[in-house]
Amino acid sequence: MKLSDKVINRLTLYHNILIGYIEKGVSYISSPKIAALLDIDASQVRKDLKLLNNDGICKVGYPVEELKKSIEKFMGFVKTKEAFIVGAGNLGMALAKYDNFELYGFTIKALFDNDPLKVGVSINNKQVFHISNLDDMAKHSNVQIAILTVPRQAAQKIADFLVNAGIKYIWNFSPCVIEVPPAIRVWNENLIGNFLQFTINHEQ
Ligand code: NAD
């Protein structure tokens, strides 16, 4: 089944909420509660959760543990997705330190940079390699995802290099709209654009 980007995004948010409820020892959660936390309609939550064949129990809600597991199964969190970070600067290092990606089966295998001072450094048990090693490491591994955290000026050149190395998905944080062949999928991360859209659309 093909899921829309918005459904996937909401399911990860529901998953975050469920983890918090499990930590608090709460066993059930209702669709209105999830909806209120995310400022969306309860009917939308019910529709999304129906995709997982979860109906909830009338006046009780959804069992939190079970729902968390079914979201994980449905979205393939249990299947590992391995990624390289390219650009071991402020952002690349911060992402490498963030262990919560592992909750989604998303594992950072290594970082790459062209700065000799960064090569050889280890961050959160992940090593920084020289960018010239990426091609070989990609071809001898299952890694198909690259997280691009280089400066804008380097982004297109590195994207071309990633495509040649066999990378299929690029999570692009650089403020450069990169051009890639049609078979390669690029997600352009745009934190400020997303936040501005939210603030402008909710101005009182
Ligand atoms: P940074 O300068 O700290 O890090 C960039 C790293 O890339 C450096 O370690 C540098 O050595 C490396 N690099 C440069 N050219 C390279 C090349 N040809 N090959 C390999 N490595 C190379 O920058 P930062 O603060 O970590 O930001 C990284 C990128 O993320 C920038 O493009 C920035 O604009 C962007 N950014 C995006 C968002 C967003 O919302 N999408 C938010 C913050 C930052």
Coordinates of N, CA and C and ligand atoms in Angstrom, one line a residue:
M1 N 0.8 -1.2 0.0 CA 0.0 0.0 0.0 C 0.9 1.3 0.0
K2 N 0.5 2.2 -0.8 CA 1.3 3.5 -0.9 C 0.7 4.5 0.1
L3 N 1.5 5.0 1.0 CA 1.0 5.9 2.0 C 1.4 7.3 1.6
S4 N 0.5 8.3 1.9 CA 0.9 9.7 1.5 C 2.0 10.2 2.5
D5 N 2.7 11.2 2.1 CA 3.8 11.8 3.0 C 3.1 12.2 4.3
K6 N 1.9 12.8 4.2 CA 1.3 13.4 5.4 C 0.9 12.3 6.4
V7 N 0.4 11.1 5.8 CA 0.0 10.0 6.7 C 1.3 9.5 7.4
I8 N 2.4 9.3 6.7 CA 3.6 8.8 7.3 C 4.1 9.8 8.4
N9 N 4.0 11.1 8.1 CA 4.4 12.1 9.1 C 3.6 12.0 10.3
R10 N 2.2 11.9 10.1 CA 1.3 11.8 11.3 C 1.6 10.5 12.1
L11 N 1.8 9.4 11.4 CA 2.0 8.1 12.1 C 3.3 8.2 13.0
T12 N 4.3 8.9 12.5 CA 5.5 9.0 13.4 C 5.2 9.9 14.6
L13 N 4.4 10.9 14.4 CA 4.0 11.8 15.5 C 3.2 11.0 16.5
Y14 N 2.2 10.1 16.0 CA 1.4 9.3 17.0 C 2.4 8.4 17.7
H15 N 3.4 7.8 17.0 CA 4.4 6.9 17.6 C 5.1 7.7 18.7
N16 N 5.5 8.9 18.5 CA 6.2 9.7 19.6 C 5.3 9.8 20.8
I17 N 4.0 10.1 20.5 CA 3.1 10.3 21.7 C 3.0 9.0 22.4
L18 N 2.9 7.8 21.7 CA 2.7 6.5 22.4 C 3.9 6.2 23.2
I19 N 5.1 6.5 22.7 CA 6.3 6.3 23.5 C 6.2 7.0 24.8
G20 N 5.8 8.3 24.7 CA 5.7 9.1 26.0 C 4.6 8.5 26.9
Y21 N 3.5 8.0 26.4 CA 2.5 7.4 27.2 C 3.0 6.1 27.9
I22 N 3.8 5.3 27.1 CA 4.3 4.1 27.7 C 5.3 4.4 28.8
E23 N 6.1 5.5 28.6 CA 7.0 5.9 29.7 C 6.3 6.3 30.9
K24 N 5.1 6.9 30.7 CA 4.3 7.4 31.9 C 3.5 6.3 32.5
G25 N 3.5 5.1 31.9 CA 2.8 3.9 32.4 C 1.3 4.0 32.1
V26 N 0.9 4.8 31.1 CA -0.5 4.9 30.7 C -0.8 3.8 29.7
S27 N -1.9 3.0 29.8 CA -2.2 1.9 29.0 C -3.1 2.2 27.8
Y28 N -3.9 3.2 27.9 CA -4.9 3.5 26.7 C -4.8 5.0 26.4
I29 N -5.1 5.2 25.1 CA -5.2 6.6 24.7 C -6.3 6.7 23.7
S30 N -7.0 7.9 23.7 CA -8.2 8.0 22.8 C -7.8 8.8 21.6
S31 N -8.6 8.7 20.6 CA -8.3 9.5 19.4 C -8.4 11.0 19.6
P32 N -9.5 11.5 20.4 CA -9.5 12.9 20.7 C -8.3 13.4 21.4
K33 N -7.7 12.6 22.3 CA -6.5 13.0 23.0 C -5.3 13.2 22.1
I34 N -5.1 12.2 21.2 CA -4.0 12.3 20.2 C -4.3 13.5 19.4
A35 N -5.5 13.7 18.9 CA -5.9 14.8 18.1 C -5.6 16.2 18.8
A36 N -6.0 16.2 20.0 CA -5.8 17.5 20.8 C -4.3 17.8 20.9
L37 N -3.5 16.8 21.2 CA -2.0 17.0 21.3 C -1.4 17.5 20.0
L38 N -2.0 17.1 18.9 CA -1.4 17.5 17.6 C -2.2 18.6 16.9
D39 N -3.2 19.1 17.5 CA -4.1 20.1 17.0 C -4.6 19.7 15.6
I40 N -5.1 18.5 15.5 CA -5.8 18.0 14.3 C -7.2 17.4 14.7
D41 N -7.9 17.0 13.7 CA -9.2 16.4 14.0 C -9.1 14.9 14.5
A42 N -10.0 14.6 15.4 CA -10.0 13.2 15.9 C -10.4 12.2 14.8
S43 N -11.3 12.7 13.9 CA -11.7 11.8 12.8 C -10.5 11.5 11.9
Q44 N -9.5 12.4 11.7 CA -8.3 12.2 11.0 C -7.5 11.1 11.6
V45 N -7.4 11.2 13.0 CA -6.6 10.2 13.7 C -7.2 8.8 13.5
R46 N -8.6 8.7 13.7 CA -9.2 7.4 13.6 C -9.0 6.9 12.1
K47 N -9.1 7.7 11.1 CA -8.9 7.3 9.8 C -7.5 6.7 9.6
D48 N -6.5 7.4 10.1 CA -5.1 6.9 10.0 C -5.0 5.6 10.7
L49 N -5.5 5.5 11.9 CA -5.3 4.3 12.6 C -6.1 3.1 12.1
K50 N -7.2 3.4 11.3 CA -7.9 2.3 10.6 C -7.0 1.7 9.6
L51 N -6.1 2.4 9.0 CA -5.2 1.8 8.0 C -4.4 0.7 8.6
L52 N -4.2 0.7 10.0 CA -3.4 -0.3 10.7 C -4.4 -1.4 11.2
N53 N -5.7 -1.3 10.8 CA -6.7 -2.2 11.3 C -6.9 -2.1 12.8
N54 N -6.7 -0.9 13.3 CA -6.9 -0.6 14.7 C -8.2 0.2 14.9
D55 N -9.2 -0.3 15.6 CA -10.4 0.5 15.8 C -10.5 1.1 17.2
G56 N -9.7 0.6 18.1 CA -9.8 1.2 19.4 C -11.1 0.6 20.1
I57 N -11.1 0.8 21.4 CA -12.2 0.2 22.2 C -13.1 1.4 22.6
C58 N -14.4 1.2 22.4 CA -15.4 2.3 22.7 C -15.2 2.8 24.1
K59 N -15.1 4.1 24.3 CA -15.0 4.8 25.6 C -13.7 4.5 26.4
V60 N -12.8 3.6 25.8 CA -11.5 3.3 26.5 C -10.4 3.9 25.7
G61 N -10.5 3.6 24.4 CA -9.4 4.1 23.5 C -8.6 3.0 22.9
Y62 N -7.4 3.4 22.5 CA -6.5 2.4 21.9 C -5.5 1.9 22.9
P63 N -5.2 0.6 22.9 CA -4.1 0.1 23.8 C -2.8 0.6 23.3
V64 N -2.1 1.3 24.2 CA -0.9 2.1 23.7 C 0.2 1.2 23.2
E65 N 0.6 0.1 23.9 CA 1.7 -0.8 23.5 C 1.4 -1.4 22.2
E66 N 0.1 -1.9 22.1 CA -0.3 -2.6 20.8 C -0.3 -1.7 19.6
L67 N -0.8 -0.5 19.9 CA -0.8 0.5 18.8 C 0.6 0.9 18.3
K68 N 1.5 1.1 19.3 CA 2.9 1.4 19.0 C 3.5 0.3 18.1
K69 N 3.3 -0.9 18.5 CA 3.8 -2.0 17.7 C 3.2 -2.1 16.3
S70 N 1.9 -1.8 16.2 CA 1.3 -1.9 14.9 C 1.8 -0.8 14.0
I71 N 2.1 0.4 14.6 CA 2.6 1.5 13.7 C 4.0 1.1 13.2
E72 N 4.8 0.5 14.1 CA 6.2 0.1 13.8 C 6.1 -1.0 12.6
K73 N 5.2 -1.9 12.8 CA 5.2 -3.0 11.8 C 4.7 -2.4 10.5
F74 N 3.7 -1.6 10.5 CA 3.0 -1.1 9.3 C 4.0 -0.2 8.6
M75 N 4.8 0.6 9.3 CA 5.7 1.5 8.6 C 7.1 1.0 8.4
G76 N 7.3 -0.3 8.8 CA 8.6 -0.9 8.5 C 9.7 -0.4 9.4
F77 N 9.3 0.2 10.6 CA 10.3 0.6 11.5 C 11.3 -0.5 11.9
V78 N 10.7 -1.7 11.9 CA 11.5 -2.9 12.3 C 12.5 -3.2 11.2
K79 N 12.3 -2.8 10.0 CA 13.3 -3.0 9.0 C 14.4 -2.0 9.1
T80 N 15.6 -2.4 9.1 CA 16.7 -1.4 9.3 C 17.0 -0.6 8.0
K81 N 17.2 0.7 8.1 CA 17.5 1.5 7.0 C 18.9 2.1 7.4
E82 N 19.9 1.9 6.6 CA 21.2 2.4 7.0 C 21.5 3.6 6.1
A83 N 22.2 4.6 6.8 CA 22.5 5.9 6.1 C 24.0 6.3 6.4
F84 N 24.5 7.1 5.5 CA 25.7 7.8 5.7 C 25.4 9.3 5.9
I85 N 26.2 10.0 6.7 CA 26.1 11.4 6.8 C 27.3 12.0 6.0
V86 N 27.0 12.9 5.1 CA 28.1 13.6 4.3 C 28.2 15.0 4.7
G87 N 29.2 15.4 5.4 CA 29.4 16.7 6.0 C 29.4 16.6 7.5
A88 N 30.6 16.4 8.1 CA 30.6 16.2 9.6 C 30.8 17.5 10.3
G89 N 30.0 18.5 10.0 CA 30.1 19.8 10.7 C 29.1 19.8 11.8
N90 N 28.6 21.0 12.1 CA 27.7 21.2 13.3 C 26.5 20.3 13.1
L91 N 25.8 20.4 12.0 CA 24.6 19.6 11.8 C 24.8 18.1 11.7
G92 N 25.8 17.8 10.8 CA 26.1 16.4 10.6 C 26.5 15.7 12.0
M93 N 27.3 16.3 12.8 CA 27.7 15.8 14.1 C 26.4 15.7 15.0
A94 N 25.6 16.7 15.0 CA 24.4 16.7 15.9 C 23.5 15.5 15.5
L95 N 23.3 15.3 14.2 CA 22.5 14.2 13.7 C 23.1 12.8 14.1
A96 N 24.4 12.8 14.0 CA 25.1 11.5 14.4 C 25.0 11.2 15.9
K97 N 24.8 12.3 16.7 CA 24.7 12.1 18.1 C 23.3 11.7 18.5
Y98 N 22.3 11.8 17.6 CA 20.9 11.6 18.0 C 20.5 10.2 17.8
D99 N 20.4 9.5 19.0 CA 20.1 8.1 19.0 C 18.7 7.7 18.6
N100 N 17.8 8.6 18.7 CA 16.4 8.3 18.5 C 16.0 7.8 17.1
F101 N 16.9 8.1 16.1 CA 16.7 7.6 14.8 C 16.5 6.1 14.8
E102 N 17.3 5.5 15.7 CA 17.3 4.0 15.8 C 15.9 3.4 16.1
L103 N 15.1 4.3 16.8 CA 13.7 3.8 17.1 C 13.0 3.5 15.9
Y104 N 13.4 4.1 14.8 CA 12.7 4.0 13.5 C 13.5 3.1 12.6
G105 N 14.4 2.3 13.1 CA 15.1 1.4 12.3 C 16.1 2.1 11.4
F106 N 16.4 3.3 11.8 CA 17.3 4.2 10.9 C 18.7 4.3 11.6
T107 N 19.7 3.7 11.0 CA 21.0 3.6 11.6 C 22.0 4.4 10.8
I108 N 22.7 5.3 11.5 CA 23.8 6.0 10.8 C 25.1 5.1 10.9
K109 N 25.6 4.8 9.7 CA 26.7 3.8 9.7 C 28.0 4.6 9.8
A110 N 28.1 5.8 9.2 CA 29.4 6.5 9.2 C 29.2 7.9 8.7
L111 N 30.2 8.7 8.9 CA 30.2 10.1 8.4 C 31.3 10.3 7.4
F112 N 31.2 11.3 6.6 CA 32.2 11.6 5.6 C 32.5 13.1 5.5
D113 N 33.7 13.5 5.3 CA 34.1 14.9 5.2 C 35.3 15.0 4.4
N114 N 35.6 16.2 3.9 CA 36.9 16.4 3.2 C 37.9 17.1 4.0
D115 N 37.6 17.5 5.3 CA 38.5 18.2 6.2 C 39.4 17.2 6.9
P116 N 40.7 17.2 6.7 CA 41.6 16.3 7.3 C 41.5 16.3 8.8
L117 N 41.1 17.4 9.4 CA 41.0 17.5 10.9 C 39.9 16.7 11.4
K118 N 38.9 16.4 10.5 CA 37.7 15.7 11.0 C 37.8 14.2 10.7
V119 N 38.6 13.9 9.7 CA 38.7 12.4 9.3 C 39.4 11.7 10.5
G120 N 38.8 10.5 10.8 CA 39.4 9.7 11.9 C 38.7 9.9 13.2
V121 N 38.0 11.1 13.3 CA 37.3 11.4 14.6 C 36.1 10.4 14.7
S122 N 35.8 10.0 16.0 CA 34.6 9.2 16.2 C 33.6 10.0 17.0
I123 N 32.3 9.8 16.6 CA 31.3 10.5 17.2 C 30.1 9.5 17.5
N124 N 29.8 9.3 18.8 CA 28.7 8.4 19.1 C 29.0 7.0 18.4
N125 N 30.2 6.6 18.5 CA 30.6 5.3 17.9 C 30.5 5.2 16.4
K126 N 30.5 6.4 15.8 CA 30.4 6.4 14.3 C 31.7 7.2 13.9
Q127 N 32.4 6.6 12.9 CA 33.6 7.2 12.5 C 33.5 8.2 11.3
V128 N 34.3 9.2 11.3 CA 34.3 10.1 10.1 C 35.4 9.6 9.2
F129 N 35.0 9.3 7.9 CA 36.0 8.9 6.9 C 36.2 10.0 5.9
H130 N 37.3 9.9 5.2 CA 37.5 10.9 4.1 C 36.4 10.6 3.0
I131 N 35.9 11.7 2.4 CA 34.9 11.5 1.4 C 35.3 10.6 0.2
S132 N 36.6 10.5 0.0 CA 37.0 9.6 -1.1 C 36.8 8.1 -0.8
N133 N 36.5 7.8 0.5 CA 36.2 6.4 0.8 C 34.7 6.0 0.6
L134 N 33.9 7.0 0.3 CA 32.4 6.8 0.3 C 32.0 5.8 -0.8
D135 N 32.5 6.0 -2.0 CA 32.2 5.2 -3.1 C 32.4 3.7 -2.8
D136 N 33.5 3.4 -2.3 CA 33.9 2.0 -2.0 C 33.0 1.5 -0.9
M137 N 32.8 2.3 0.2 CA 32.0 1.8 1.3 C 30.6 1.6 0.9
A138 N 30.0 2.5 0.1 CA 28.6 2.3 -0.4 C 28.5 1.0 -1.2
K139 N 29.5 0.8 -2.0 CA 29.3 -0.4 -2.9 C 29.5 -1.7 -2.2
H140 N 30.2 -1.6 -1.0 CA 30.4 -2.9 -0.2 C 29.4 -2.9 1.0
S141 N 28.3 -2.2 0.9 CA 27.4 -2.2 2.1 C 26.0 -2.1 1.5
N142 N 25.0 -2.1 2.5 CA 23.6 -2.0 2.1 C 23.1 -0.6 2.1
V143 N 24.1 0.4 2.3 CA 23.6 1.7 2.5 C 23.1 2.4 1.2
Q144 N 21.9 2.9 1.3 CA 21.3 3.5 0.1 C 20.9 4.9 0.4
I145 N 21.1 5.3 1.6 CA 20.6 6.7 2.0 C 21.8 7.5 2.4
A146 N 21.8 8.8 1.9 CA 22.8 9.7 2.4 C 22.1 11.0 2.9
I147 N 22.6 11.4 4.1 CA 22.2 12.7 4.7 C 23.2 13.7 4.3
L148 N 22.7 14.7 3.6 CA 23.6 15.7 3.0 C 23.7 17.0 3.9
T149 N 24.8 17.2 4.6 CA 24.9 18.3 5.5 C 26.2 19.1 5.1
V150 N 26.5 19.3 3.9 CA 27.6 20.1 3.4 C 27.1 21.5 3.1
P151 N 28.0 22.5 3.0 CA 27.6 23.8 2.6 C 27.0 23.8 1.2
R152 N 26.1 24.8 1.0 CA 25.4 24.9 -0.3 C 26.3 24.8 -1.5
Q153 N 27.5 25.4 -1.4 CA 28.4 25.5 -2.6 C 28.9 24.1 -3.0
A154 N 28.9 23.2 -2.0 CA 29.4 21.8 -2.3 C 28.3 20.8 -2.6
A155 N 27.1 21.2 -2.4 CA 26.0 20.2 -2.4 C 25.8 19.5 -3.7
Q156 N 25.7 20.3 -4.9 CA 25.5 19.6 -6.2 C 26.6 18.6 -6.5
K157 N 27.8 19.1 -6.3 CA 29.0 18.2 -6.6 C 28.9 16.9 -5.8
I158 N 28.6 17.1 -4.5 CA 28.5 15.9 -3.7 C 27.3 15.0 -4.1
A159 N 26.2 15.6 -4.4 CA 25.1 14.8 -4.8 C 25.4 14.0 -6.1
D160 N 26.1 14.6 -7.1 CA 26.5 13.8 -8.3 C 27.4 12.6 -7.8
F161 N 28.3 12.9 -6.9 CA 29.2 11.9 -6.4 C 28.4 10.7 -5.7
L162 N 27.4 11.1 -5.0 CA 26.6 10.1 -4.2 C 25.8 9.2 -5.2
V163 N 25.3 9.9 -6.2 CA 24.5 9.1 -7.2 C 25.4 8.1 -7.9
N164 N 26.6 8.5 -8.3 CA 27.6 7.6 -8.9 C 28.0 6.5 -8.0
A165 N 27.9 6.7 -6.7 CA 28.3 5.7 -5.7 C 27.2 4.7 -5.4
G166 N 26.0 5.0 -6.0 CA 24.9 4.0 -5.9 C 23.9 4.4 -4.8
I167 N 24.0 5.6 -4.3 CA 23.0 6.1 -3.3 C 21.7 6.4 -4.0
K168 N 20.6 5.9 -3.3 CA 19.3 6.0 -3.9 C 18.4 7.1 -3.3
Y169 N 18.7 7.4 -2.1 CA 17.8 8.4 -1.3 C 18.8 9.5 -0.7
I170 N 18.4 10.7 -1.0 CA 19.2 11.8 -0.4 C 18.3 12.7 0.5
W171 N 18.7 12.7 1.8 CA 18.0 13.6 2.7 C 18.9 14.9 2.8
N172 N 18.4 15.9 2.0 CA 19.2 17.1 1.8 C 18.9 18.2 2.7
F173 N 19.9 18.5 3.6 CA 19.7 19.6 4.5 C 20.4 20.9 4.0
S174 N 21.2 20.8 2.9 CA 21.8 22.0 2.4 C 20.8 22.9 1.7
P175 N 20.9 24.2 1.8 CA 20.0 25.1 1.2 C 20.2 25.2 -0.3
C176 N 20.2 24.1 -1.0 CA 20.5 24.0 -2.5 C 19.5 23.0 -3.0
V177 N 18.8 23.3 -4.0 CA 17.9 22.4 -4.6 C 18.7 21.6 -5.6
I178 N 19.1 20.4 -5.3 CA 20.0 19.6 -6.1 C 19.3 18.9 -7.2
E179 N 20.0 18.7 -8.3 CA 19.4 18.0 -9.5 C 20.0 16.6 -9.6
V180 N 19.1 15.6 -9.7 CA 19.5 14.2 -9.7 C 18.7 13.5 -10.8
P181 N 19.2 12.3 -11.2 CA 18.4 11.5 -12.2 C 17.0 11.1 -11.6
P182 N 16.0 10.9 -12.4 CA 14.7 10.6 -11.9 C 14.6 9.4 -10.9
A183 N 15.5 8.4 -11.1 CA 15.4 7.3 -10.2 C 15.8 7.6 -8.7
I184 N 16.4 8.7 -8.5 CA 17.0 9.0 -7.2 C 15.9 9.9 -6.5
R185 N 15.7 9.6 -5.2 CA 14.7 10.4 -4.5 C 15.4 11.3 -3.6
V186 N 15.0 12.6 -3.6 CA 15.6 13.6 -2.7 C 14.5 14.2 -1.8
W187 N 14.8 14.2 -0.5 CA 13.9 15.0 0.4 C 14.7 16.2 0.8
N188 N 14.1 17.4 0.4 CA 14.8 18.7 0.8 C 14.3 19.1 2.2
E189 N 15.1 19.0 3.2 CA 14.7 19.4 4.5 C 14.7 20.9 4.5
N190 N 13.7 21.5 5.1 CA 13.6 23.0 5.1 C 13.0 23.4 6.4
L191 N 13.8 23.4 7.4 CA 13.2 23.7 8.8 C 12.6 25.0 8.8
I192 N 13.3 26.0 8.3 CA 12.7 27.4 8.5 C 11.5 27.6 7.6
G193 N 11.5 27.0 6.4 CA 10.3 27.1 5.5 C 9.1 26.5 6.2
N194 N 9.3 25.3 6.8 CA 8.2 24.6 7.4 C 7.6 25.4 8.6
F195 N 8.6 26.0 9.4 CA 8.1 26.7 10.5 C 7.4 28.0 10.1
L196 N 8.0 28.7 9.1 CA 7.4 30.0 8.7 C 6.0 29.7 8.1
Q197 N 5.8 28.6 7.4 CA 4.5 28.2 6.9 C 3.5 28.1 8.0
F198 N 3.9 27.5 9.1 CA 3.1 27.3 10.2 C 2.8 28.6 10.9
T199 N 3.8 29.5 11.1 CA 3.5 30.7 11.8 C 2.6 31.6 11.0
I200 N 3.0 31.7 9.7 CA 2.2 32.6 8.8 C 0.8 32.2 8.7
N201 N 0.6 30.9 8.5 CA -0.8 30.4 8.4 C -1.6 30.4 9.7
H202 N -0.9 30.6 10.8 CA -1.6 30.7 12.1 C -1.6 32.1 12.8
E203 N -1.2 33.1 12.0 CA -1.1 34.4 12.5 C -2.5 34.9 13.0
Q204 N -2.6 35.4 14.2 CA -3.9 35.8 14.8 C -4.3 37.2 14.1
Ligands
NAD1 P1 29.4 23.2 8.8 O1 30.2 24.2 8.0 O2 29.6 23.2 10.3 O3 29.6 21.8 8.2 C1 29.8 21.5 6.9 C2 30.7 20.3 6.8 O4 30.8 19.9 5.4 C3 32.2 20.7 7.2 O5 32.6 19.7 8.1 C4 33.0 20.7 5.9 O6 34.3 20.3 6.1 C5 32.2 19.7 5.1 N1 32.4 19.8 3.7 C6 32.5 20.9 2.9 N2 32.7 20.6 1.6 C7 32.8 19.3 1.5 C8 33.0 18.3 0.5 N3 33.2 18.8 -0.8 N4 33.0 17.0 0.8 C9 32.8 16.6 2.0 N5 32.6 17.4 3.1 C10 32.6 18.7 2.8 O7 27.9 23.6 8.5 P2 26.6 23.2 9.3 O8 26.2 24.3 10.2 O9 26.7 21.8 9.9 O10 25.5 23.2 8.2 C11 25.5 22.2 7.2 C12 24.5 22.4 6.1 O11 23.2 22.3 6.6 C13 24.7 23.8 5.5 O12 24.4 23.7 4.1 C14 23.5 24.6 6.2 O13 23.1 25.7 5.4 C15 22.5 23.5 6.3 N6 21.5 23.7 7.3 C16 20.2 23.4 6.9 C17 19.2 23.4 7.8 C18 17.8 23.0 7.3 O14 16.8 23.4 7.8 N7 17.7 22.3 6.2 C19 19.4 23.8 9.1 C20 20.6 24.1 9.5 C21 21.7 24.0 8.6

